[in-house]
Amino acid sequence: MNTARLSARALNRALLSRQHLVKRQELPEREVVEHLVGLHAQIPVGPYLALWSRLRRYRPDALSAMVADRSLVRTALMRSTIHLVTPDDCLTLRPLMQPVLDRDLYTNSAHAAVVKDLDLDAVVKAGLELLDERPRTPSELGKALHERWPDRKPDTLAYAVRNLAALVQIPPRGTWDGTGRTVHASATTWLGRPIDPAPSVERMIRRYLAAFGPASVQDVQAWCGLTKLGEIVDGMDLRGHLDADGRTLFDVPEASLPDPDVPAPPRFLPEYDNVFLSHANRERIIPDGLSFAQWCREHGLLMTVRGGVLRGNLLIGGLLQGIWRVDKERKSYRLVVEPFVKVSKKDLLVLEREGHALLAFAFQAGEFDVQVLPGRRP
């Protein structure tokens, strides 16, 4: 155990470094997706923006092609949310996440009462047979299942299959210019391979720590949604640290910690990024340790209902300190940046330069303008 306590700043720089947010990297997209144990993909454009902030000379076409040719897949995993992952991770992480998906189904206010006393094994079997006939939208799947179970809601029947069987969302959803329509297929049929029969939760934890550590047991559980991981973590060969409050943090032995004084440049990130969602104690990335939802409420906003054709969140000084959106008028695009703190002249220049690069990345052609609003506090 390292008894020297790690400050929130030290943990911030460790997180940013492992997330490739201190300095952009020249790495293959697939390698980065694998290192980060998937990219949060509830909003389809999110992974593209996440990689743009992490990689040099990055264009969306390569990632889009990997989604199209099944080199990467979209599926419900950690916290029962959609992630973009490699096929190996889809087939290995999915069985590990089954308790999370079970809990989501059985405690969901819209579905829990409907699935009670229902033969769910039969529903899943019928659902997979339907999806093997052809991929279907949740609505199509639910209506087809409703013919056999007319006393149950179609959307609940489809949701039960989504949570109890390994499904993927197939292209064109998730491609750069794809439609927003969700179409499900069986993961094993789509990938032509079976689910991993013996997935390792210890390996999953090591990978989490390599991308998000040092971290507590509670942090690991907040990231994946699983519970009661303490005994497993205690039995692993991990390095121990203490945070500023004396809580025990764990890390993979081979990982190094960067200098806490290393500069953290401003970064434009998508609305939801793994970096905001993967710790129980978020002090290392969100001011005052607020949850992402608390941060939105404290600033009087919810990004999901704000305007703009594209929008996201802003790191300044390594912390979540603002939001951004792109407004469109004909072929003109304006990036509006709203910091919640005073921005230094140096960071202002970076925001303007990065903002123009973001517009060129996202839209490639048109008239571009960047407007950085005066910093404010709520």
Short mmCIF file of C-alpha atoms in Angstrom, two decimals:
data_model
loop_
_atom_site.label_atom_id
_atom_site.label_comp_id
_atom_site.label_asym_id
_atom_site.label_seq_id
_atom_site.Cartn_x
_atom_site.Cartn_y
_atom_site.Cartn_z
CA MET A 1 0.00 0.00 0.00
CA ASN A 2 1.32 3.44 -0.97
CA THR A 3 0.52 5.60 2.06
CA ALA A 4 1.22 8.87 0.24
CA ARG A 5 -2.22 10.29 -0.48
CA LEU A 6 -3.22 11.09 -4.04
CA SER A 7 -4.90 14.46 -4.47
CA ALA A 8 -7.91 15.02 -6.72
CA ARG A 9 -5.51 16.82 -9.07
CA ALA A 10 -3.19 13.79 -9.22
CA LEU A 11 -6.14 11.51 -9.94
CA ASN A 12 -7.38 13.93 -12.58
CA ARG A 13 -4.11 13.87 -14.46
CA ALA A 14 -3.93 10.08 -14.19
CA LEU A 15 -7.42 9.78 -15.61
CA LEU A 16 -6.80 12.27 -18.43
CA SER A 17 -3.54 10.58 -19.34
CA ARG A 18 -5.06 7.11 -19.52
CA GLN A 19 -8.00 8.49 -21.47
CA HIS A 20 -5.66 10.13 -24.02
CA LEU A 21 -7.01 13.57 -23.11
CA VAL A 22 -3.73 15.22 -22.08
CA LYS A 23 -2.12 14.72 -25.45
CA ARG A 24 -3.66 13.41 -28.65
CA GLN A 25 -2.30 10.07 -29.79
CA GLU A 26 -1.49 8.46 -33.13
CA LEU A 27 -3.14 5.11 -32.55
CA PRO A 28 -5.57 2.92 -34.52
CA GLU A 29 -9.18 3.71 -33.66
CA ARG A 30 -9.98 0.10 -32.80
CA GLU A 31 -7.05 -0.05 -30.37
CA VAL A 32 -8.33 3.02 -28.53
CA VAL A 33 -11.89 1.67 -28.36
CA GLU A 34 -10.49 -1.55 -26.88
CA HIS A 35 -8.22 0.27 -24.40
CA LEU A 36 -11.14 2.37 -23.12
CA VAL A 37 -13.27 -0.79 -22.73
CA GLY A 38 -15.71 0.64 -25.25
CA LEU A 39 -17.11 4.09 -25.91
CA HIS A 40 -20.41 5.34 -24.55
CA ALA A 41 -22.68 5.34 -27.61
CA GLN A 42 -26.22 6.05 -26.44
CA ILE A 43 -26.04 9.04 -28.80
CA PRO A 44 -24.62 7.63 -32.07
CA VAL A 45 -22.34 10.59 -32.85
CA GLY A 46 -20.73 10.38 -29.40
CA PRO A 47 -17.93 7.90 -30.20
CA TYR A 48 -16.83 9.98 -33.20
CA LEU A 49 -16.47 13.12 -31.08
CA ALA A 50 -14.80 11.13 -28.29
CA LEU A 51 -12.14 9.82 -30.66
CA TRP A 52 -11.66 13.20 -32.35
CA SER A 53 -10.65 14.65 -28.96
CA ARG A 54 -8.20 11.81 -28.35
CA LEU A 55 -6.50 11.17 -31.71
CA ARG A 56 -4.42 13.18 -34.15
CA ARG A 57 -5.45 13.62 -37.77
CA TYR A 58 -8.63 11.67 -37.14
CA ARG A 59 -11.44 11.42 -39.66
CA PRO A 60 -14.82 9.73 -39.06
CA ASP A 61 -14.77 7.47 -42.11
CA ALA A 62 -12.54 4.75 -40.61
CA LEU A 63 -14.68 4.29 -37.51
CA SER A 64 -17.84 4.35 -39.62
CA ALA A 65 -16.42 1.63 -41.87
CA MET A 66 -15.64 -0.53 -38.83
CA VAL A 67 -19.24 -0.25 -37.65
CA ALA A 68 -20.44 -1.15 -41.13
CA ASP A 69 -18.16 -4.19 -41.55
CA ARG A 70 -18.79 -5.54 -38.01
CA SER A 71 -15.27 -4.80 -36.72
CA LEU A 72 -17.03 -2.79 -34.00
CA VAL A 73 -20.55 -3.27 -32.66
CA ARG A 74 -23.11 -1.32 -30.62
CA THR A 75 -24.63 -3.22 -27.73
CA ALA A 76 -26.05 -2.78 -24.21
CA LEU A 77 -23.31 -3.38 -21.64
CA MET A 78 -22.07 -1.34 -18.68
CA ARG A 79 -24.88 0.26 -16.68
CA SER A 80 -27.28 -1.25 -19.27
CA THR A 81 -26.36 1.54 -21.69
CA ILE A 82 -25.28 1.30 -25.31
CA HIS A 83 -21.52 1.07 -25.89
CA LEU A 84 -19.43 0.76 -29.03
CA VAL A 85 -17.07 -2.17 -28.51
CA THR A 86 -14.98 -4.75 -30.32
CA PRO A 87 -16.64 -8.09 -31.12
CA ASP A 88 -14.43 -9.77 -28.51
CA ASP A 89 -15.65 -7.35 -25.85
CA CYS A 90 -19.25 -7.74 -26.93
CA LEU A 91 -19.09 -11.50 -26.47
CA THR A 92 -17.00 -11.39 -23.28
CA LEU A 93 -18.48 -8.44 -21.39
CA ARG A 94 -22.09 -9.23 -22.22
CA PRO A 95 -22.39 -12.30 -19.95
CA LEU A 96 -20.59 -10.42 -17.15
CA MET A 97 -23.17 -7.63 -17.40
CA GLN A 98 -26.19 -9.94 -17.21
CA PRO A 99 -26.95 -9.09 -13.54
CA VAL A 100 -26.96 -5.39 -14.48
CA LEU A 101 -29.38 -5.97 -17.35
CA ASP A 102 -31.54 -8.23 -15.16
CA ARG A 103 -31.81 -5.50 -12.54
CA ASP A 104 -32.69 -2.92 -15.17
CA LEU A 105 -35.52 -5.10 -16.47
CA TYR A 106 -36.92 -6.28 -13.15
CA THR A 107 -36.85 -2.88 -11.42
CA ASN A 108 -37.81 -0.74 -14.42
CA SER A 109 -41.02 1.13 -13.59
CA ALA A 110 -42.31 0.67 -17.14
CA HIS A 111 -41.65 -3.06 -17.38
CA ALA A 112 -41.28 -4.75 -13.98
CA ALA A 113 -44.99 -5.46 -13.41
CA VAL A 114 -45.49 -6.63 -17.01
CA VAL A 115 -42.79 -9.31 -16.87
CA LYS A 116 -44.01 -10.71 -13.58
CA ASP A 117 -45.14 -14.35 -13.94
CA LEU A 118 -44.13 -14.31 -17.61
CA ASP A 119 -42.25 -17.26 -19.12
CA LEU A 120 -39.23 -15.15 -20.07
CA ASP A 121 -37.22 -18.10 -21.39
CA ALA A 122 -39.96 -18.66 -23.96
CA VAL A 123 -40.06 -14.94 -24.81
CA VAL A 124 -36.31 -14.83 -25.38
CA LYS A 125 -36.35 -18.01 -27.46
CA ALA A 126 -39.15 -16.66 -29.64
CA GLY A 127 -37.47 -13.27 -29.90
CA LEU A 128 -34.17 -14.71 -31.08
CA GLU A 129 -35.97 -16.87 -33.64
CA LEU A 130 -37.67 -13.76 -35.00
CA LEU A 131 -34.39 -11.84 -35.14
CA ASP A 132 -32.69 -14.71 -36.93
CA GLU A 133 -35.42 -14.55 -39.57
CA ARG A 134 -34.40 -10.92 -40.09
CA PRO A 135 -33.19 -8.01 -37.95
CA ARG A 136 -36.06 -5.96 -36.56
CA THR A 137 -36.71 -2.66 -34.83
CA PRO A 138 -37.86 -2.89 -31.19
CA SER A 139 -41.36 -1.96 -32.36
CA GLU A 140 -41.41 -4.71 -34.99
CA LEU A 141 -40.05 -7.26 -32.52
CA GLY A 142 -42.55 -6.27 -29.85
CA LYS A 143 -45.53 -6.46 -32.20
CA ALA A 144 -44.49 -9.90 -33.44
CA LEU A 145 -44.10 -11.19 -29.87
CA HIS A 146 -47.40 -9.58 -28.87
CA GLU A 147 -49.20 -11.92 -31.27
CA ARG A 148 -48.14 -14.82 -29.00
CA TRP A 149 -48.47 -12.93 -25.70
CA PRO A 150 -51.42 -10.60 -26.38
CA ASP A 151 -51.89 -9.77 -22.67
CA ARG A 152 -48.41 -8.19 -22.43
CA LYS A 153 -47.21 -4.84 -23.74
CA PRO A 154 -45.22 -5.10 -27.00
CA ASP A 155 -42.53 -2.68 -25.85
CA THR A 156 -41.96 -4.70 -22.67
CA LEU A 157 -41.67 -7.95 -24.63
CA ALA A 158 -39.04 -6.37 -26.89
CA TYR A 159 -37.22 -4.86 -23.90
CA ALA A 160 -37.12 -8.25 -22.20
CA VAL A 161 -35.38 -9.76 -25.21
CA ARG A 162 -33.00 -6.77 -25.35
CA ASN A 163 -32.00 -7.30 -21.71
CA LEU A 164 -32.01 -11.07 -21.46
CA ALA A 165 -30.33 -11.94 -24.77
CA ALA A 166 -27.18 -10.58 -26.37
CA LEU A 167 -28.36 -8.20 -29.09
CA VAL A 168 -26.55 -5.65 -31.22
CA GLN A 169 -27.78 -2.52 -32.97
CA ILE A 170 -26.85 -2.95 -36.61
CA PRO A 171 -25.89 -0.38 -39.29
CA PRO A 172 -26.71 2.05 -40.65
CA ARG A 173 -27.33 3.23 -37.07
CA GLY A 174 -23.98 4.13 -35.60
CA THR A 175 -22.31 4.93 -38.92
CA TRP A 176 -21.23 8.53 -39.49
CA ASP A 177 -24.02 9.37 -41.94
CA GLY A 178 -26.40 6.62 -40.85
CA THR A 179 -30.04 6.92 -39.92
CA GLY A 180 -31.22 7.13 -36.33
CA ARG A 181 -33.36 3.99 -36.53
CA THR A 182 -32.55 1.22 -34.03
CA VAL A 183 -32.56 -2.26 -35.58
CA HIS A 184 -31.62 -5.27 -33.46
CA ALA A 185 -29.94 -8.52 -34.41
CA SER A 186 -28.68 -11.43 -32.34
CA ALA A 187 -25.05 -10.76 -31.41
CA THR A 188 -23.96 -14.35 -32.01
CA THR A 189 -25.66 -14.47 -35.41
CA TRP A 190 -24.36 -11.05 -36.44
CA LEU A 191 -20.79 -11.88 -35.41
CA GLY A 192 -20.87 -15.58 -36.29
CA ARG A 193 -19.35 -16.52 -32.92
CA PRO A 194 -20.68 -17.74 -29.57
CA ILE A 195 -20.78 -15.88 -26.28
CA ASP A 196 -17.63 -16.36 -24.18
CA PRO A 197 -18.48 -19.30 -21.88
CA ALA A 198 -15.97 -18.32 -19.16
CA PRO A 199 -15.50 -14.55 -19.05
CA SER A 200 -13.15 -13.17 -16.40
CA VAL A 201 -14.42 -10.44 -14.11
CA GLU A 202 -10.85 -10.00 -12.83
CA ARG A 203 -9.62 -9.22 -16.34
CA MET A 204 -12.46 -6.74 -16.80
CA ILE A 205 -11.48 -4.97 -13.56
CA ARG A 206 -7.82 -4.79 -14.61
CA ARG A 207 -8.83 -3.24 -17.92
CA TYR A 208 -11.04 -0.71 -16.15
CA LEU A 209 -8.18 0.31 -13.87
CA ALA A 210 -5.78 0.63 -16.82
CA ALA A 211 -8.18 3.09 -18.45
CA PHE A 212 -9.75 4.83 -15.42
CA GLY A 213 -7.58 4.13 -12.37
CA PRO A 214 -6.46 4.42 -9.69
CA ALA A 215 -9.98 3.74 -8.43
CA SER A 216 -11.96 2.38 -5.53
CA VAL A 217 -14.21 -0.67 -5.52
CA GLN A 218 -17.16 1.73 -5.53
CA ASP A 219 -15.74 3.39 -8.66
CA VAL A 220 -15.49 0.06 -10.48
CA GLN A 221 -19.08 -0.73 -9.52
CA ALA A 222 -20.32 2.69 -10.64
CA TRP A 223 -18.68 2.17 -14.03
CA CYS A 224 -20.07 -1.27 -14.77
CA GLY A 225 -23.20 -1.46 -12.61
CA LEU A 226 -22.19 -4.70 -10.87
CA THR A 227 -22.21 -4.94 -7.07
CA LYS A 228 -20.30 -6.84 -4.37
CA LEU A 229 -16.94 -6.66 -6.17
CA GLY A 230 -14.95 -5.92 -3.01
CA GLU A 231 -13.97 -9.51 -2.26
CA ILE A 232 -12.89 -10.06 -5.87
CA VAL A 233 -10.77 -6.90 -5.90
CA ASP A 234 -9.20 -7.78 -2.54
CA GLY A 235 -8.07 -11.11 -3.97
CA MET A 236 -6.34 -9.59 -7.00
CA ASP A 237 -2.68 -8.63 -7.34
CA LEU A 238 -3.14 -4.86 -7.46
CA ARG A 239 -1.26 -1.81 -6.27
CA GLY A 240 -2.88 0.11 -3.42
CA HIS A 241 -3.10 3.88 -2.94
CA LEU A 242 -4.99 6.29 -0.70
CA ASP A 243 -7.00 9.27 -1.89
CA ALA A 244 -7.01 12.64 -0.11
CA ASP A 245 -9.69 11.40 2.31
CA GLY A 246 -7.90 8.17 3.12
CA ARG A 247 -10.07 5.91 0.97
CA THR A 248 -8.35 2.91 -0.59
CA LEU A 249 -7.76 3.03 -4.33
CA PHE A 250 -6.52 0.20 -6.52
CA ASP A 251 -4.40 0.16 -9.66
CA VAL A 252 -2.71 -2.26 -12.00
CA PRO A 253 0.93 -2.73 -10.91
CA GLU A 254 2.39 -1.77 -14.28
CA ALA A 255 0.63 1.60 -14.47
CA SER A 256 2.53 4.83 -13.81
CA LEU A 257 1.18 8.10 -12.49
CA PRO A 258 1.90 11.32 -14.40
CA ASP A 259 3.17 14.53 -12.84
CA PRO A 260 0.12 16.26 -11.30
CA ASP A 261 1.43 19.56 -12.68
CA VAL A 262 1.29 18.47 -16.31
CA PRO A 263 -0.91 20.97 -18.23
CA ALA A 264 -4.38 19.83 -19.29
CA PRO A 265 -5.52 21.60 -22.47
CA PRO A 266 -9.20 22.38 -23.11
CA ARG A 267 -11.07 19.51 -24.73
CA PHE A 268 -14.41 19.36 -26.53
CA LEU A 269 -16.17 16.13 -25.56
CA PRO A 270 -19.55 14.63 -26.50
CA GLU A 271 -22.63 15.02 -24.31
CA TYR A 272 -21.89 11.74 -22.58
CA ASP A 273 -18.32 10.56 -22.36
CA ASN A 274 -16.90 7.65 -20.38
CA VAL A 275 -14.71 10.09 -18.47
CA PHE A 276 -17.76 11.64 -16.73
CA LEU A 277 -19.62 8.43 -15.95
CA SER A 278 -17.08 5.95 -14.64
CA HIS A 279 -16.48 6.80 -10.97
CA ALA A 280 -18.60 6.89 -7.84
CA ASN A 281 -16.47 9.78 -6.55
CA ARG A 282 -16.32 12.16 -9.50
CA GLU A 283 -14.26 14.84 -7.80
CA ARG A 284 -11.36 14.02 -10.11
CA ILE A 285 -13.30 15.19 -13.19
CA ILE A 286 -16.44 17.10 -12.08
CA PRO A 287 -16.13 20.06 -9.69
CA ASP A 288 -17.30 19.31 -6.13
CA GLY A 289 -17.54 15.61 -7.00
CA LEU A 290 -21.06 15.97 -8.36
CA SER A 291 -22.65 13.29 -10.47
CA PHE A 292 -23.11 14.22 -14.12
CA ALA A 293 -26.87 14.69 -13.58
CA GLN A 294 -26.25 16.85 -10.49
CA TRP A 295 -23.79 18.99 -12.44
CA CYS A 296 -26.41 19.55 -15.14
CA ARG A 297 -29.05 20.50 -12.58
CA GLU A 298 -26.70 22.83 -10.70
CA HIS A 299 -25.98 24.70 -13.91
CA GLY A 300 -29.64 24.88 -14.83
CA LEU A 301 -29.36 22.78 -17.95
CA LEU A 302 -29.89 19.39 -19.46
CA MET A 303 -27.79 18.92 -22.56
CA THR A 304 -30.32 16.54 -24.05
CA VAL A 305 -32.91 19.31 -24.39
CA ARG A 306 -30.65 22.19 -25.41
CA GLY A 307 -30.58 23.47 -28.98
CA GLY A 308 -27.96 22.98 -31.66
CA VAL A 309 -27.34 20.40 -34.37
CA LEU A 310 -24.38 19.12 -32.37
CA ARG A 311 -23.57 19.62 -28.70
CA GLY A 312 -21.34 18.48 -25.91
CA ASN A 313 -19.36 19.25 -22.79
CA LEU A 314 -16.14 21.11 -22.19
CA LEU A 315 -13.03 20.33 -20.17
CA ILE A 316 -11.07 23.35 -18.94
CA GLY A 317 -8.07 22.77 -16.71
CA GLY A 318 -8.90 19.08 -16.81
CA LEU A 319 -12.37 19.50 -15.26
CA LEU A 320 -15.91 19.65 -16.60
CA GLN A 321 -16.33 23.42 -16.76
CA GLY A 322 -18.67 24.25 -19.63
CA ILE A 323 -20.82 23.23 -22.55
CA TRP A 324 -20.82 23.79 -26.29
CA ARG A 325 -23.24 23.54 -29.19
CA VAL A 326 -23.22 24.01 -32.95
CA ASP A 327 -25.97 26.15 -34.49
CA LYS A 328 -26.68 25.86 -38.20
CA GLU A 329 -28.17 28.37 -40.61
CA ARG A 330 -28.15 27.16 -44.20
CA LYS A 331 -24.49 26.30 -44.92
CA SER A 332 -23.15 28.33 -42.02
CA TYR A 333 -22.11 26.68 -38.74
CA ARG A 334 -21.44 28.52 -35.50
CA LEU A 335 -19.85 26.81 -32.53
CA VAL A 336 -21.07 28.49 -29.34
CA VAL A 337 -18.82 27.76 -26.36
CA GLU A 338 -20.18 28.50 -22.89
CA PRO A 339 -17.53 28.18 -20.15
CA PHE A 340 -18.65 28.30 -16.52
CA VAL A 341 -15.32 29.70 -15.33
CA LYS A 342 -13.08 32.54 -16.40
CA VAL A 343 -10.92 31.40 -19.31
CA SER A 344 -7.27 32.41 -19.57
CA LYS A 345 -6.01 34.05 -22.76
CA LYS A 346 -3.98 30.94 -23.53
CA ASP A 347 -6.99 28.62 -23.15
CA LEU A 348 -9.16 31.05 -25.12
CA LEU A 349 -6.81 30.76 -28.09
CA VAL A 350 -6.90 26.97 -27.78
CA LEU A 351 -10.70 26.95 -27.64
CA GLU A 352 -10.96 29.05 -30.78
CA ARG A 353 -8.40 26.94 -32.66
CA GLU A 354 -9.89 23.64 -31.49
CA GLY A 355 -13.38 24.94 -32.20
CA HIS A 356 -12.58 25.62 -35.86
CA ALA A 357 -10.97 22.16 -36.10
CA LEU A 358 -14.09 20.57 -34.59
CA LEU A 359 -16.34 22.28 -37.14
CA ALA A 360 -14.09 21.20 -40.01
CA PHE A 361 -14.14 17.65 -38.66
CA ALA A 362 -17.89 17.47 -38.21
CA PHE A 363 -19.09 19.30 -41.29
CA GLN A 364 -16.08 19.43 -43.67
CA ALA A 365 -17.61 22.17 -45.83
CA GLY A 366 -19.39 25.44 -45.09
CA GLU A 367 -18.80 28.74 -43.35
CA PHE A 368 -17.46 28.31 -39.82
CA ASP A 369 -17.51 30.63 -36.84
CA VAL A 370 -16.54 30.12 -33.18
CA GLN A 371 -18.06 32.22 -30.40
CA VAL A 372 -16.70 31.84 -26.87
CA LEU A 373 -19.08 33.41 -24.36
CA PRO A 374 -17.73 35.16 -21.24
CA GLY A 375 -17.08 32.73 -18.41
CA ARG A 376 -19.70 32.65 -15.71
CA ARG A 377 -20.51 30.79 -12.52
CA PRO A 378 -24.00 29.47 -11.71
#
